[in-house]
Coordinates of C-alpha atoms in Angstrom, one line a residue:
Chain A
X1 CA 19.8 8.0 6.1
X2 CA 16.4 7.9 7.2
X3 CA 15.9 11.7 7.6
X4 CA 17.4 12.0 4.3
X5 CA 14.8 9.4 2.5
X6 CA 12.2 11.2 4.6
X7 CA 13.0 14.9 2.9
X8 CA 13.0 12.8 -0.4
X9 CA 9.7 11.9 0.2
X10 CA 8.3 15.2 1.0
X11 CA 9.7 16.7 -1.9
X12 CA 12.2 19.2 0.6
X13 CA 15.8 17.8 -0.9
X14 CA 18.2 20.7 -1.2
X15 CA 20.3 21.1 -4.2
X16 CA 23.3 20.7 -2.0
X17 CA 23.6 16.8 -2.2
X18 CA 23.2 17.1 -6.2
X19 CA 25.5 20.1 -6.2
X20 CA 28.7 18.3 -4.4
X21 CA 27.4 14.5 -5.3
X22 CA 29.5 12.4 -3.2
X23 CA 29.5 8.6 -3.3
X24 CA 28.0 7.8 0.0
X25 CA 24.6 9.2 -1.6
X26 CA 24.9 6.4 -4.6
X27 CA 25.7 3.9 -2.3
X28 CA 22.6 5.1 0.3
X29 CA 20.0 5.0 -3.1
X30 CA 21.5 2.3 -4.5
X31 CA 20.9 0.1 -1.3
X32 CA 17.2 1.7 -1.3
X33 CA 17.1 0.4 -4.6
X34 CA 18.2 -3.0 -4.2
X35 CA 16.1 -3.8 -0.6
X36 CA 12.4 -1.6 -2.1
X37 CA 12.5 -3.5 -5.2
X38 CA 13.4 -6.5 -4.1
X39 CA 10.9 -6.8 -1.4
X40 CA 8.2 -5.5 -3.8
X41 CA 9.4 -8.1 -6.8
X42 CA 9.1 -11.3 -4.4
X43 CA 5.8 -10.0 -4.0
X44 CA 5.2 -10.0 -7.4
X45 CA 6.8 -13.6 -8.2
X46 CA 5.2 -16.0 -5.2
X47 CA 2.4 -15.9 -7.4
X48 CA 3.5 -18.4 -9.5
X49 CA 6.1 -20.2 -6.8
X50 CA 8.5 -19.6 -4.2
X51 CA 11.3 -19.9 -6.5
X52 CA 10.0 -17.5 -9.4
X53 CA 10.2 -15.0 -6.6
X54 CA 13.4 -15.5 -5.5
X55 CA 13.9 -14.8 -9.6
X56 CA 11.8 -12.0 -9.1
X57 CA 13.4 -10.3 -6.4
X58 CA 16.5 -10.6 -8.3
X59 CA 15.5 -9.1 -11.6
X60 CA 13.8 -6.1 -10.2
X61 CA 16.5 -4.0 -8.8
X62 CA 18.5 -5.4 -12.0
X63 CA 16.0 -4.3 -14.5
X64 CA 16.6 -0.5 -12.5
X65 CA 20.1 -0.5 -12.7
X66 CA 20.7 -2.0 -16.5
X67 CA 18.1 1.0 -17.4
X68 CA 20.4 3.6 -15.2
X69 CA 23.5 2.3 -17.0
X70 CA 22.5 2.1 -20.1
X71 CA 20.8 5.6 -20.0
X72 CA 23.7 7.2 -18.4
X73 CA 25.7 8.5 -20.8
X74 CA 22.6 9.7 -23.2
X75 CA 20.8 11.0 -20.2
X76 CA 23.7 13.1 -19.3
X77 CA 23.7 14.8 -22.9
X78 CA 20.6 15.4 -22.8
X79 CA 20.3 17.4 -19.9
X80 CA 23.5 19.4 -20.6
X81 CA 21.8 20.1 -24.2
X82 CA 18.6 21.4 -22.5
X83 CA 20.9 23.6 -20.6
X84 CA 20.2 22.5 -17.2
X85 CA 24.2 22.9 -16.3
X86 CA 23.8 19.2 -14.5
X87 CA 26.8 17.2 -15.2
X88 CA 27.2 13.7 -15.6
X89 CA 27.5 12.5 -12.2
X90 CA 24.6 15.0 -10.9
X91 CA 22.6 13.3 -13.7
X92 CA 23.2 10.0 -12.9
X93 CA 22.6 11.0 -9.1
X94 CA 19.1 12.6 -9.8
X95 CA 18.3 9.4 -11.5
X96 CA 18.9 7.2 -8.8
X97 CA 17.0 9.1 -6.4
X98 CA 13.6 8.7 -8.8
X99 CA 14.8 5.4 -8.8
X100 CA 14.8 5.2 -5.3
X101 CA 12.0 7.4 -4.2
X102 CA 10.1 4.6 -6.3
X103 CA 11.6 1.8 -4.4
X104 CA 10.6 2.9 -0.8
X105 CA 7.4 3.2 -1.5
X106 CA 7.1 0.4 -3.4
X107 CA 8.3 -1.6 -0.7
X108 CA 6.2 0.0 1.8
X109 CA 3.1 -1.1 -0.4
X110 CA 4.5 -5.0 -0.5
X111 CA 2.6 -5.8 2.5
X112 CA -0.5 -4.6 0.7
X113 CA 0.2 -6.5 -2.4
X114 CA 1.5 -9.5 -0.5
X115 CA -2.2 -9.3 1.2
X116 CA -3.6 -9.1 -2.0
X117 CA -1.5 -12.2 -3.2
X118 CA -2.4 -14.3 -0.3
X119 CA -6.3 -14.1 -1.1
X120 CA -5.7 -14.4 -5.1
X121 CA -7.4 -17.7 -6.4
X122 CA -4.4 -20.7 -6.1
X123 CA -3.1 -21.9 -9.5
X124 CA -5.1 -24.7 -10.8
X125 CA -8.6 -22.9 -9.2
X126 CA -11.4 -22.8 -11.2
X127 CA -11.0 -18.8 -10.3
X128 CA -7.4 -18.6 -11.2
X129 CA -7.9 -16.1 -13.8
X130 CA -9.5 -13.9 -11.7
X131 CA -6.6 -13.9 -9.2
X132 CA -4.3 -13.3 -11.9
X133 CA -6.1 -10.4 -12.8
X134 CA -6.4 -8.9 -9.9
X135 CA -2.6 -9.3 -8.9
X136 CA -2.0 -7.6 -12.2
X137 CA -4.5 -4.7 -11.6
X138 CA -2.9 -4.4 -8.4
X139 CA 1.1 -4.3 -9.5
X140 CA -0.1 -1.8 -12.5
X141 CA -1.4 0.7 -9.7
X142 CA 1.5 0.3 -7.2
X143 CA 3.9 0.6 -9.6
X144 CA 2.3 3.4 -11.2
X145 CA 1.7 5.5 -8.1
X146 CA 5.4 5.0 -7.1
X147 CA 6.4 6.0 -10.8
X148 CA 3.9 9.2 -10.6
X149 CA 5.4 10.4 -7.0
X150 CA 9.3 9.7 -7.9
X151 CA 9.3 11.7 -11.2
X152 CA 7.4 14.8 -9.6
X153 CA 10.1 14.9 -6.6
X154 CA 12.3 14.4 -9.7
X155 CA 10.4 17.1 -11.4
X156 CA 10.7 19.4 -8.2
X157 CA 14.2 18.6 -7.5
X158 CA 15.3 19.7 -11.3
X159 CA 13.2 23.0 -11.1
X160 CA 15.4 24.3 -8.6
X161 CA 18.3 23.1 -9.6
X162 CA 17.5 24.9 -13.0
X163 CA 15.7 27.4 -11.8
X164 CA 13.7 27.2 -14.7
X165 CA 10.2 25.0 -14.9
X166 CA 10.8 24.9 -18.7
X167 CA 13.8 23.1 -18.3
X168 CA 13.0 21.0 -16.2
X169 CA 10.3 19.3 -17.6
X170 CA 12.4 19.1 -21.1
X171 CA 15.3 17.8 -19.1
X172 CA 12.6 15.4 -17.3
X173 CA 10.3 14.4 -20.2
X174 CA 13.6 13.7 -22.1
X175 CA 15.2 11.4 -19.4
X176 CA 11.2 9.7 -19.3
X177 CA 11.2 8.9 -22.6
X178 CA 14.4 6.9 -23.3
X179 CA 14.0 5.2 -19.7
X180 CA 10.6 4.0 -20.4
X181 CA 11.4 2.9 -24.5
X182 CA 14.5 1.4 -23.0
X183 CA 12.6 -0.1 -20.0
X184 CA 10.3 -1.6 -21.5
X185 CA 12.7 -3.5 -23.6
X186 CA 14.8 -4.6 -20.8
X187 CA 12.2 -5.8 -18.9
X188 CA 11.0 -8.0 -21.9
X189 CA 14.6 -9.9 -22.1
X190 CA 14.4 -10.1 -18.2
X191 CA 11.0 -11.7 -18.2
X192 CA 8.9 -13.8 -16.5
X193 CA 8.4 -11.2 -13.7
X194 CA 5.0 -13.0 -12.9
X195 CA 5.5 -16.4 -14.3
X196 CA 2.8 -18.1 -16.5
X197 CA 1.3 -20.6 -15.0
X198 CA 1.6 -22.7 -18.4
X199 CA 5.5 -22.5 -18.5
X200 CA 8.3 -23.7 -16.4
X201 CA 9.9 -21.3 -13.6
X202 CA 13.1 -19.5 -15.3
X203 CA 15.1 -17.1 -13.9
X204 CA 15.1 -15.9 -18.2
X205 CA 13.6 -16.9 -21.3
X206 CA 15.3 -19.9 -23.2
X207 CA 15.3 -17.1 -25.8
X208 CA 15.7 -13.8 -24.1
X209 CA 17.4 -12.0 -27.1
X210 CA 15.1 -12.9 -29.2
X211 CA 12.7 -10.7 -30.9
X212 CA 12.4 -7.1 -29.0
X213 CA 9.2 -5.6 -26.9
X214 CA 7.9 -3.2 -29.5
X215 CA 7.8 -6.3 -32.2
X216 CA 5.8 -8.1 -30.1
X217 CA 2.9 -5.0 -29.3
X218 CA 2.7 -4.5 -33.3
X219 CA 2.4 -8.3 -33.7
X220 CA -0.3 -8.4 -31.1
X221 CA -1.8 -4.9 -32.8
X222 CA -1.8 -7.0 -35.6
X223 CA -3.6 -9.9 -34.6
X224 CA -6.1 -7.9 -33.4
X225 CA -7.1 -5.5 -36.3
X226 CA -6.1 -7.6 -39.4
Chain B
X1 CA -4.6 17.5 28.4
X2 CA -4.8 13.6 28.1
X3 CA -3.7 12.1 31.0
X4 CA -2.2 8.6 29.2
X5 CA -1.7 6.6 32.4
X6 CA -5.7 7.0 33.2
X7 CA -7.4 4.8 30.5
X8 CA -10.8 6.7 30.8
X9 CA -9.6 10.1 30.3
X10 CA -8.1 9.1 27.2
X11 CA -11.2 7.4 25.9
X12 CA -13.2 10.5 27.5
X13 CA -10.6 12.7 25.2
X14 CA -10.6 10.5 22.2
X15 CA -14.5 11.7 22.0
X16 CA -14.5 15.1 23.0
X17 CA -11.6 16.4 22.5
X18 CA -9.6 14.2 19.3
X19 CA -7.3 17.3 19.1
X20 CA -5.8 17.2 22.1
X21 CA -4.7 12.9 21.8
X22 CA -3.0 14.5 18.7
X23 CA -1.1 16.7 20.9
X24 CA -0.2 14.7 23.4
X25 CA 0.9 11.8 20.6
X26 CA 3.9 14.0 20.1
X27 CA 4.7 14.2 23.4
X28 CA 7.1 11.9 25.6
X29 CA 4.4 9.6 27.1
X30 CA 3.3 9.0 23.4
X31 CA 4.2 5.4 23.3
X32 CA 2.5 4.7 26.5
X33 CA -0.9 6.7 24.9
X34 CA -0.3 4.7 21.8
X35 CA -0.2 1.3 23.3
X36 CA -3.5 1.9 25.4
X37 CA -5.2 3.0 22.2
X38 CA -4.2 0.0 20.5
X39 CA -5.3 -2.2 23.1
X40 CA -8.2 -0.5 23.3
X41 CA -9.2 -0.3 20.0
X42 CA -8.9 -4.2 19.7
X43 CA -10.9 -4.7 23.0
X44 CA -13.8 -2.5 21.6
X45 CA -13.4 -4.4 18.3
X46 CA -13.8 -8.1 20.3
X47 CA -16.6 -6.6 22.4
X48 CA -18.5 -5.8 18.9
X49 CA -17.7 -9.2 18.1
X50 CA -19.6 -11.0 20.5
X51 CA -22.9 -9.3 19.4
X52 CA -21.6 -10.2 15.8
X53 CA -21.1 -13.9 17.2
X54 CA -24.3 -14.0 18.8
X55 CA -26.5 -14.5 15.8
X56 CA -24.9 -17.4 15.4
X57 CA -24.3 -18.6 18.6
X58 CA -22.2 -21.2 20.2
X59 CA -18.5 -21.5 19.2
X60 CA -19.1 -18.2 17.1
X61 CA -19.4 -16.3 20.1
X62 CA -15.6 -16.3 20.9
X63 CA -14.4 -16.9 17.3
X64 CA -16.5 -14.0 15.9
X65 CA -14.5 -11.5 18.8
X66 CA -11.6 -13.5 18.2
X67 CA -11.3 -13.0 14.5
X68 CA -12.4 -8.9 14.6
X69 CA -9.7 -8.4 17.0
X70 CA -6.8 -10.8 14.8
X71 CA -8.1 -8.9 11.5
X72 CA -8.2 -5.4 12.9
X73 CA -4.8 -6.1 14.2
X74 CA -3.4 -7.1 10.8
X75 CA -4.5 -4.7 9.0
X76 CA -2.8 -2.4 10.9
X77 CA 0.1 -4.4 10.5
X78 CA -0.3 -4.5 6.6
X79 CA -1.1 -0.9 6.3
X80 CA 1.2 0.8 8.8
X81 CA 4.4 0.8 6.5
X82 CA 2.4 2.2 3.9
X83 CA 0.5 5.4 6.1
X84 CA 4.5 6.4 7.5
X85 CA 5.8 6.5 3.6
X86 CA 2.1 8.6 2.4
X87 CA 2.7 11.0 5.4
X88 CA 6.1 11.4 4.3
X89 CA 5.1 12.4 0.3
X90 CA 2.0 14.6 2.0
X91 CA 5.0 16.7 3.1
X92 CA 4.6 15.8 6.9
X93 CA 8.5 15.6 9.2
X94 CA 6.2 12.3 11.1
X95 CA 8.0 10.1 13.6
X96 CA 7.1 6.8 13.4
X97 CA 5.3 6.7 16.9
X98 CA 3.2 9.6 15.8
X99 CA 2.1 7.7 12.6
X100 CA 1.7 4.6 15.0
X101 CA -0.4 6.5 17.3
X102 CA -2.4 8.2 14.9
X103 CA -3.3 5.1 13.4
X104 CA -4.3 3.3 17.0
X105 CA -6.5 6.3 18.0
X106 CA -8.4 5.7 14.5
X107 CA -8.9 2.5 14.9
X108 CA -9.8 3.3 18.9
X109 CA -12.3 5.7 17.7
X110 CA -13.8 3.5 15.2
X111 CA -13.7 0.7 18.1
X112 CA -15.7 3.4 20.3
X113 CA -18.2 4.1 17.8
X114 CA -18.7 0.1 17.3
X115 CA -19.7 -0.2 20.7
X116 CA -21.8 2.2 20.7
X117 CA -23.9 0.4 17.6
X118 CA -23.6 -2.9 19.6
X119 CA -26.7 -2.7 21.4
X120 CA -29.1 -2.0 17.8
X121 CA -26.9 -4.5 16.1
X122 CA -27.6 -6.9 19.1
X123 CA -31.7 -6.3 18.2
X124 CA -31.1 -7.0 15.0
X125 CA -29.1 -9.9 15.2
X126 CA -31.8 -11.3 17.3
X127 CA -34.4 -10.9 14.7
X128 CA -33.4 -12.0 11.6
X129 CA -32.0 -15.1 10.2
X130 CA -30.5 -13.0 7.2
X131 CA -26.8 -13.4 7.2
X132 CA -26.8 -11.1 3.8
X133 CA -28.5 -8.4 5.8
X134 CA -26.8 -8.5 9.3
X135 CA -23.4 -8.3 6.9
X136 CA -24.5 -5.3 5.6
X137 CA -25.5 -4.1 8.9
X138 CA -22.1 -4.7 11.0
X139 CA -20.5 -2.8 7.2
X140 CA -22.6 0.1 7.5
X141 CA -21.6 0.5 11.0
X142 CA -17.6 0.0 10.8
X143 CA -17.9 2.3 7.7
X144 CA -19.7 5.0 9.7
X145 CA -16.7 4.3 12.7
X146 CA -14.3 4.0 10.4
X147 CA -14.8 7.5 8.7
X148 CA -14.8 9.2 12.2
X149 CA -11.3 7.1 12.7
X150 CA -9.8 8.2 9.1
X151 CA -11.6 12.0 10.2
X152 CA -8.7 11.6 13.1
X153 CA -6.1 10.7 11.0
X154 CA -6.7 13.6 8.5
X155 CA -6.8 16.0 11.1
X156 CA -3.5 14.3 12.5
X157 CA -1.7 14.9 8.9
X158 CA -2.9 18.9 9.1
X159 CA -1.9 19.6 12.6
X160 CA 1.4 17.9 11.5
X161 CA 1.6 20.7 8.9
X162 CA 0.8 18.5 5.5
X163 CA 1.1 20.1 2.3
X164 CA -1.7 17.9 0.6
X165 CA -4.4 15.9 1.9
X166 CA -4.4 13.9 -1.4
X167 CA -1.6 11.1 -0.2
X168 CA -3.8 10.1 3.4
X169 CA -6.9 9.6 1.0
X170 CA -5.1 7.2 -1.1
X171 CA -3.9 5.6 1.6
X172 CA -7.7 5.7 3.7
X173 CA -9.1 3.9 0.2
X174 CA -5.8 1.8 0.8
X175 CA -6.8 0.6 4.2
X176 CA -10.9 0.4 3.6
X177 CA -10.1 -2.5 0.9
X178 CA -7.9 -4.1 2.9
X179 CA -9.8 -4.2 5.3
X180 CA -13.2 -5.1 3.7
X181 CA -11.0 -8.1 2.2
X182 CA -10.1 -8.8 5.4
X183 CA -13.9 -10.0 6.6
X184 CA -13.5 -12.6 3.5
X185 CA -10.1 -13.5 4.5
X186 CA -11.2 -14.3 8.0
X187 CA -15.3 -15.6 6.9
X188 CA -16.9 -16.6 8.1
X189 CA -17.2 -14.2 10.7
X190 CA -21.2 -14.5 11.1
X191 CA -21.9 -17.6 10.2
X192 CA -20.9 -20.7 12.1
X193 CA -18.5 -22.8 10.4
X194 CA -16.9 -26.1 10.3
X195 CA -13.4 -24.8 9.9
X196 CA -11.9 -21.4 11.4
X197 CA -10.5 -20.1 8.1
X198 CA -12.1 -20.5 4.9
X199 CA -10.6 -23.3 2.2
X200 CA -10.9 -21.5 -0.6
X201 CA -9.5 -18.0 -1.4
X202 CA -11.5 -15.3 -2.6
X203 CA -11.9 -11.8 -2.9
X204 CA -14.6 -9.5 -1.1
X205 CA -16.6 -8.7 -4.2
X206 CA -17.1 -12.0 -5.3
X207 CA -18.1 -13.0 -1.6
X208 CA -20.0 -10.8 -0.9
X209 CA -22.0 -11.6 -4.2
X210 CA -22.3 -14.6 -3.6
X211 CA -23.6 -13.7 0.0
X212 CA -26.1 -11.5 -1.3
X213 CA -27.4 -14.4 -4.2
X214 CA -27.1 -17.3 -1.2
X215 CA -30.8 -18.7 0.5
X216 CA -31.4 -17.6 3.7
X217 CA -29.1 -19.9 6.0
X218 CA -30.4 -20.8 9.1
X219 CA -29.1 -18.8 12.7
X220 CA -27.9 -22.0 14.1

């Protein structure tokens, strides 16, 4: 399992294990999945209190999967529309691996941000914000980075199973776009992934259904420019 | 070739010849060379620390030593995970004793180099009361080893056969801020304090700052 994570990171996987996707490989990135994210989201949660990142740890590796399940079946269509010839199962399968790519390092980098979180300003500091910030600043890289690197072993990965670079990064960009929209709202009925200080440690919202991501950026737009 | 049960041909090696530590890191007796380097990295760190301890004198003489060795060590810790996944995405088939190693013979190097400074920093120490400037001082100096270290480590990733170089300098930049933070995690480290870690949290820049805008404090 290790060897196979370690080709995954260098960007050396074979088509084989998409080509014949068995269920040992789903289990092996799921469990990446689950133990990278979850590390890396406790991270992200002590900030606030022990307890928000127990919550934490908890929602990250959930927030993953709701987006792969949901996605699936449109995922699926739309690489067989772009003519990549990757079925449902290889679809889901390539997905996972991003997913899981992302994960390991992720979790690799939770020392670092555990580091960072140890020397953040406590709550209640007169420099709190500035902790705050800086916790932020550092998740947004982190995260980003291990976004960047998955989707371009993702990126690799789909050239040659295509054989085409054309396809792939329709097939890729496609998959990007309705994982990220749909992300983004997912994560908003998950939330608090950091915890305000101001508000009480929930594992959700009182109202986590209520009111959607991309209302909330055009009322914030709005507040600012009318 | 290194022999790794003789401590001073590896140190000899680790100076004149980096290349062939590299070698012999991926070779049986690697964890043997690894653990000397480690060790000997953190004893070179402590021995820098007494000179850093003796501006201040007294109780900062093992404290100083003390808290270089403890910071280099976790660093290491903290950044070790991190190195073995970037060597992986820089296209390298690493072990995770070679990584180890690699990272121990930086951090040797650097050690090496430190020692070398120790005697200017020493004159320096003993003639001025500036804590601001002696700061910058023992800086300019790890950042002068720790280049020659990260040098190592580079060279490490293209013997190794990496595909891009790009991944180890993240990860260098990675292990510079961690460890810069570290000196304000562990302050104060020149200084002579009441306490042996600080009360309040902070982060280098704002320390440092605030180090730079302090009076003069006095050497003892």
């Amino acid at each position: 399992m290790i060897e196979h994570f370690k080709t995954l990171l260098r960007g050396e996987v074979g088509t084989v294990s998409l080509e014949k996707p068995g269920w040992r490989w789903f289990g092996t990135y799921c469990l990446a999945i689950v133990v990278g994210s979850s590390v890396y989201g406790a991270t992200i949660g002590l900030w606030r209190a022990p307890l928000q990142s127990v919550f934490t740890a908890m929602k990250f590796p959930l927030l993953i999967f709701l987006t792969c399940i949901s996605n699936g079946a449109v995922n699926g269509m739309l690489a067989q529309l772009f003519g990549s010839g990757l079925s449902f199962k290889q679809t889901a399968l390539a997905i996972l691996m991003s997913f899981a790519i992302a994960a390991v390092i992720l979790g690799a980098l939770s020392p670092v941000t555990l580091f960072v979180l140890y020397n953040a300003p406590l709550l209640g500091s007169a420099n709190a914000i500035v902790g705050h910030s800086m916790i932020l600043l550092t998740h947004v890289f982190a995260i980003a980075f291990a976004g960047i690197m998955a989707n371009r072993r993702l990126l690799d990965l789909l050239r040659r199973m295509t054989g085409r670079d054309a396809t792939a990064r329709a097939v890729l960009f496609s998959w990007l776009g309705g994982n990220l929209f749909l992300g983004a709202q997912l994560a908003w009925n998950l939330r608090p992934f950091i915890g305000s200080p101001g508000l009480t440690v929930q594992f959700l919202r009182d109202d986590p259904l209520r009111g959607n991501f991309y209302e909330a950026v055009w009322r914030a737009f709005q507040h600012l420019f009318f | 070739m290194p022999n790794p049960e003789n401590p001073i041909n590896v140190l000899e090696n680790l100076l004149k010849h980096p290349g062939r530590v590299v070698h012999e890191l991926h070779q049986k007796q690697a964890p043997v060379l690894a653990g000397w380097l480690l060790i000997f990295g953190l004893i070179g760190v402590a021995i820098y620390g007494t000179v850093v301890g003796a501006q201040s004198g007294g109780a900062q003489m093992w404290i100083a030593p003390a808290k270089l060795g403890l910071g280099t060590l976790l660093a290491v810790l903290i950044c070790l995970p991190s190195l073995y996944i970037f060597t992986c995405l820089g296209g390298i088939d690493a072990q995770l004793r070679s990584v180890c190693g690699a990272l121990f013979a930086a951090v040797c190097l650097s050690s090496i180099l430190l020692i070398g400074f120790a005697p200017v920093a020493w004159i320096f120490s003993q003639s001025t009361d500036s804590i601001a400037f002696m700061g910058a001082l023992h800086l300019l100096f790890w950042v002068i080893g720790i280049r020659f270290g990260l040098r190592l480590i580079d060279a490490t990733g293209r013997f190794l056969g990496a595909r891009s170089r790009g991944h180890l300098r993240i990860w260098s930049l990675i292990f510079i801020l961690v460890c810069f933070q570290m000196t304000t995690t562990l302050r104060p480290i020149i200084a002579p304090s009441k306490t042996f870690l600080p009360t309040e949290k902070k982060f280098f820049l704002a320390h440092w700052f605030e180090t730079v805008n302090a009076p003069n404090q006095e050497k003892k």
